[in-house]
Amino acid sequence: MIVSHKGDIKAVKIENPQAKDATMKVLVSPTEGWEGYVMRILEIEVGGYTPKHNHPWPHINYVVSGKGRLHLDGKDIDVEAGSFAYVPSDTTHQFSNIGNEVFEFICIVPEEGHK
């Protein structure tokens, strides 16, 4: 069992030349007993973005705060707090902050999707 707060977890910068001002915190993973999955929270600063990429696993996202744009399979979709998305395997995607505050979202991936 784990009960914690995101403020107690150190943010790790997304080290990728195609990313800008994006960090990630691992909230729950197999280390805490959730076998097979990892729940992360990403924070993207104003004007920042994740790399445009794809991979062989799906993920689920839930927007906690801010306004963003999800580039998903060639389409740009604006999202905000309360929005959620399922990103299928092998689908090109990217998250960008289009608001004036931190854009924060939860991302749940299979264990192999977290490196």
PDB file of C-alpha atoms in Angstrom:
ATOM      1  CA  MET A   1       0.000   0.000   0.000  1.00  0.00           C
ATOM      2  CA  ILE A   2       1.165   3.529  -0.708  1.00  0.00           C
ATOM      3  CA  VAL A   3      -0.288   6.903   0.183  1.00  0.00           C
ATOM      4  CA  SER A   4       1.810   9.910  -0.734  1.00  0.00           C
ATOM      5  CA  HIS A   5       1.748  13.343  -2.349  1.00  0.00           C
ATOM      6  CA  LYS A   6       3.193  14.395  -5.700  1.00  0.00           C
ATOM      7  CA  GLY A   7       5.043  17.194  -3.922  1.00  0.00           C
ATOM      8  CA  ASP A   8       7.115  14.567  -2.115  1.00  0.00           C
ATOM      9  CA  ILE A   9       8.442  13.079  -5.366  1.00  0.00           C
ATOM     10  CA  LYS A  10      11.418  14.497  -7.220  1.00  0.00           C
ATOM     11  CA  ALA A  11      10.741  15.584 -10.801  1.00  0.00           C
ATOM     12  CA  VAL A  12      13.024  14.193 -13.493  1.00  0.00           C
ATOM     13  CA  LYS A  13      13.632  16.287 -16.597  1.00  0.00           C
ATOM     14  CA  ILE A  14      12.688  14.585 -19.859  1.00  0.00           C
ATOM     15  CA  GLU A  15      16.109  14.399 -21.478  1.00  0.00           C
ATOM     16  CA  ASN A  16      15.401  14.431 -25.180  1.00  0.00           C
ATOM     17  CA  PRO A  17      16.532  17.024 -27.732  1.00  0.00           C
ATOM     18  CA  GLN A  18      12.959  17.066 -29.099  1.00  0.00           C
ATOM     19  CA  ALA A  19      11.444  17.952 -25.700  1.00  0.00           C
ATOM     20  CA  LYS A  20      11.336  21.352 -24.026  1.00  0.00           C
ATOM     21  CA  ASP A  21      10.649  22.221 -20.384  1.00  0.00           C
ATOM     22  CA  ALA A  22       8.986  18.903 -19.506  1.00  0.00           C
ATOM     23  CA  THR A  23       9.431  16.854 -16.331  1.00  0.00           C
ATOM     24  CA  MET A  24       8.030  13.582 -15.021  1.00  0.00           C
ATOM     25  CA  LYS A  25       7.340  12.090 -11.602  1.00  0.00           C
ATOM     26  CA  VAL A  26       6.636   8.385 -11.074  1.00  0.00           C
ATOM     27  CA  LEU A  27       3.690   8.094  -8.682  1.00  0.00           C
ATOM     28  CA  VAL A  28       3.035   4.342  -8.622  1.00  0.00           C
ATOM     29  CA  SER A  29       4.987   1.507 -10.248  1.00  0.00           C
ATOM     30  CA  PRO A  30       5.913  -2.132  -9.677  1.00  0.00           C
ATOM     31  CA  THR A  31       8.334  -0.844  -7.013  1.00  0.00           C
ATOM     32  CA  GLU A  32       5.270   0.156  -4.969  1.00  0.00           C
ATOM     33  CA  GLY A  33       3.453  -3.083  -5.808  1.00  0.00           C
ATOM     34  CA  TRP A  34       1.480  -2.218  -8.963  1.00  0.00           C
ATOM     35  CA  GLU A  35       2.684  -5.053 -11.145  1.00  0.00           C
ATOM     36  CA  GLY A  36       2.769  -4.435 -14.870  1.00  0.00           C
ATOM     37  CA  TYR A  37       1.948  -0.701 -14.906  1.00  0.00           C
ATOM     38  CA  VAL A  38       3.422   2.699 -14.123  1.00  0.00           C
ATOM     39  CA  MET A  39       1.445   5.833 -13.271  1.00  0.00           C
ATOM     40  CA  ARG A  40       3.346   9.040 -13.924  1.00  0.00           C
ATOM     41  CA  ILE A  41       2.539  12.722 -13.794  1.00  0.00           C
ATOM     42  CA  LEU A  42       4.094  15.019 -16.378  1.00  0.00           C
ATOM     43  CA  GLU A  43       4.481  18.756 -15.970  1.00  0.00           C
ATOM     44  CA  ILE A  44       5.110  20.926 -19.015  1.00  0.00           C
ATOM     45  CA  GLU A  45       6.033  24.564 -18.536  1.00  0.00           C
ATOM     46  CA  VAL A  46       4.475  27.363 -20.618  1.00  0.00           C
ATOM     47  CA  GLY A  47       5.698  26.953 -24.206  1.00  0.00           C
ATOM     48  CA  GLY A  48       7.089  23.481 -23.503  1.00  0.00           C
ATOM     49  CA  TYR A  49       6.368  20.109 -25.098  1.00  0.00           C
ATOM     50  CA  THR A  50       7.169  16.413 -25.061  1.00  0.00           C
ATOM     51  CA  PRO A  51       8.936  14.829 -28.035  1.00  0.00           C
ATOM     52  CA  LYS A  52       6.812  13.798 -31.012  1.00  0.00           C
ATOM     53  CA  HIS A  53       7.152  10.013 -30.987  1.00  0.00           C
ATOM     54  CA  ASN A  54       5.479   6.614 -31.125  1.00  0.00           C
ATOM     55  CA  HIS A  55       6.069   3.264 -29.437  1.00  0.00           C
ATOM     56  CA  PRO A  56       4.622  -0.267 -29.358  1.00  0.00           C
ATOM     57  CA  TRP A  57       2.484   0.213 -26.226  1.00  0.00           C
ATOM     58  CA  PRO A  58      -0.666   2.230 -25.508  1.00  0.00           C
ATOM     59  CA  HIS A  59      -1.159   4.722 -22.721  1.00  0.00           C
ATOM     60  CA  ILE A  60      -3.950   6.541 -20.948  1.00  0.00           C
ATOM     61  CA  ASN A  61      -3.761  10.232 -20.063  1.00  0.00           C
ATOM     62  CA  TYR A  62      -5.809  12.455 -17.763  1.00  0.00           C
ATOM     63  CA  VAL A  63      -5.287  16.231 -17.655  1.00  0.00           C
ATOM     64  CA  VAL A  64      -4.985  17.542 -14.101  1.00  0.00           C
ATOM     65  CA  SER A  65      -4.415  21.236 -14.795  1.00  0.00           C
ATOM     66  CA  GLY A  66      -3.632  23.765 -17.482  1.00  0.00           C
ATOM     67  CA  LYS A  67      -4.317  23.759 -21.203  1.00  0.00           C
ATOM     68  CA  GLY A  68      -2.522  21.667 -23.739  1.00  0.00           C
ATOM     69  CA  ARG A  69      -2.571  20.343 -27.234  1.00  0.00           C
ATOM     70  CA  LEU A  70      -2.364  16.646 -28.020  1.00  0.00           C
ATOM     71  CA  HIS A  71      -0.959  15.902 -31.454  1.00  0.00           C
ATOM     72  CA  LEU A  72      -2.407  12.454 -32.140  1.00  0.00           C
ATOM     73  CA  ASP A  73      -1.964  10.617 -35.412  1.00  0.00           C
ATOM     74  CA  GLY A  74      -1.757  13.803 -37.494  1.00  0.00           C
ATOM     75  CA  LYS A  75      -4.519  15.715 -35.682  1.00  0.00           C
ATOM     76  CA  ASP A  76      -4.176  18.474 -33.082  1.00  0.00           C
ATOM     77  CA  ILE A  77      -6.696  18.284 -30.244  1.00  0.00           C
ATOM     78  CA  ASP A  78      -6.902  20.915 -27.496  1.00  0.00           C
ATOM     79  CA  VAL A  79      -7.275  19.492 -23.979  1.00  0.00           C
ATOM     80  CA  GLU A  80      -7.749  20.991 -20.525  1.00  0.00           C
ATOM     81  CA  ALA A  81      -8.293  19.930 -16.917  1.00  0.00           C
ATOM     82  CA  GLY A  82     -10.722  17.015 -16.923  1.00  0.00           C
ATOM     83  CA  SER A  83      -9.879  15.872 -20.468  1.00  0.00           C
ATOM     84  CA  PHE A  84      -8.637  12.330 -20.987  1.00  0.00           C
ATOM     85  CA  ALA A  85      -7.190  10.418 -23.912  1.00  0.00           C
ATOM     86  CA  TYR A  86      -6.328   6.879 -24.905  1.00  0.00           C
ATOM     87  CA  VAL A  87      -3.258   6.802 -27.153  1.00  0.00           C
ATOM     88  CA  PRO A  88      -3.096   3.489 -29.064  1.00  0.00           C
ATOM     89  CA  SER A  89       0.120   1.578 -29.705  1.00  0.00           C
ATOM     90  CA  ASP A  90       2.264   2.748 -32.630  1.00  0.00           C
ATOM     91  CA  THR A  91       0.445   6.104 -32.901  1.00  0.00           C
ATOM     92  CA  THR A  92       2.522   9.272 -33.300  1.00  0.00           C
ATOM     93  CA  HIS A  93       1.753  11.692 -30.479  1.00  0.00           C
ATOM     94  CA  GLN A  94       3.033  14.761 -28.621  1.00  0.00           C
ATOM     95  CA  PHE A  95       1.788  16.962 -25.780  1.00  0.00           C
ATOM     96  CA  SER A  96       2.359  20.746 -25.813  1.00  0.00           C
ATOM     97  CA  ASN A  97       1.488  23.459 -23.315  1.00  0.00           C
ATOM     98  CA  ILE A  98      -0.658  26.105 -25.039  1.00  0.00           C
ATOM     99  CA  GLY A  99      -1.803  27.876 -21.880  1.00  0.00           C
ATOM    100  CA  ASN A 100      -0.338  30.417 -19.492  1.00  0.00           C
ATOM    101  CA  GLU A 101       0.289  28.056 -16.572  1.00  0.00           C
ATOM    102  CA  VAL A 102       1.880  24.642 -16.061  1.00  0.00           C
ATOM    103  CA  PHE A 103       0.160  21.894 -18.074  1.00  0.00           C
ATOM    104  CA  GLU A 104      -0.031  18.781 -15.924  1.00  0.00           C
ATOM    105  CA  PHE A 105      -1.324  15.343 -16.855  1.00  0.00           C
ATOM    106  CA  ILE A 106      -1.288  11.779 -15.602  1.00  0.00           C
ATOM    107  CA  CYS A 107       0.089   9.140 -17.944  1.00  0.00           C
ATOM    108  CA  ILE A 108      -0.430   5.420 -17.281  1.00  0.00           C
ATOM    109  CA  VAL A 109       1.699   3.004 -19.297  1.00  0.00           C
ATOM    110  CA  PRO A 110       2.503  -0.699 -19.207  1.00  0.00           C
ATOM    111  CA  GLU A 111       5.732  -1.368 -17.334  1.00  0.00           C
ATOM    112  CA  GLU A 112       7.694  -1.784 -20.583  1.00  0.00           C
ATOM    113  CA  GLY A 113       6.663   1.759 -21.526  1.00  0.00           C
ATOM    114  CA  HIS A 114       8.543   3.324 -18.635  1.00  0.00           C
ATOM    115  CA  LYS A 115      12.293   3.511 -19.033  1.00  0.00           C
TER     116      LYS A 115
END
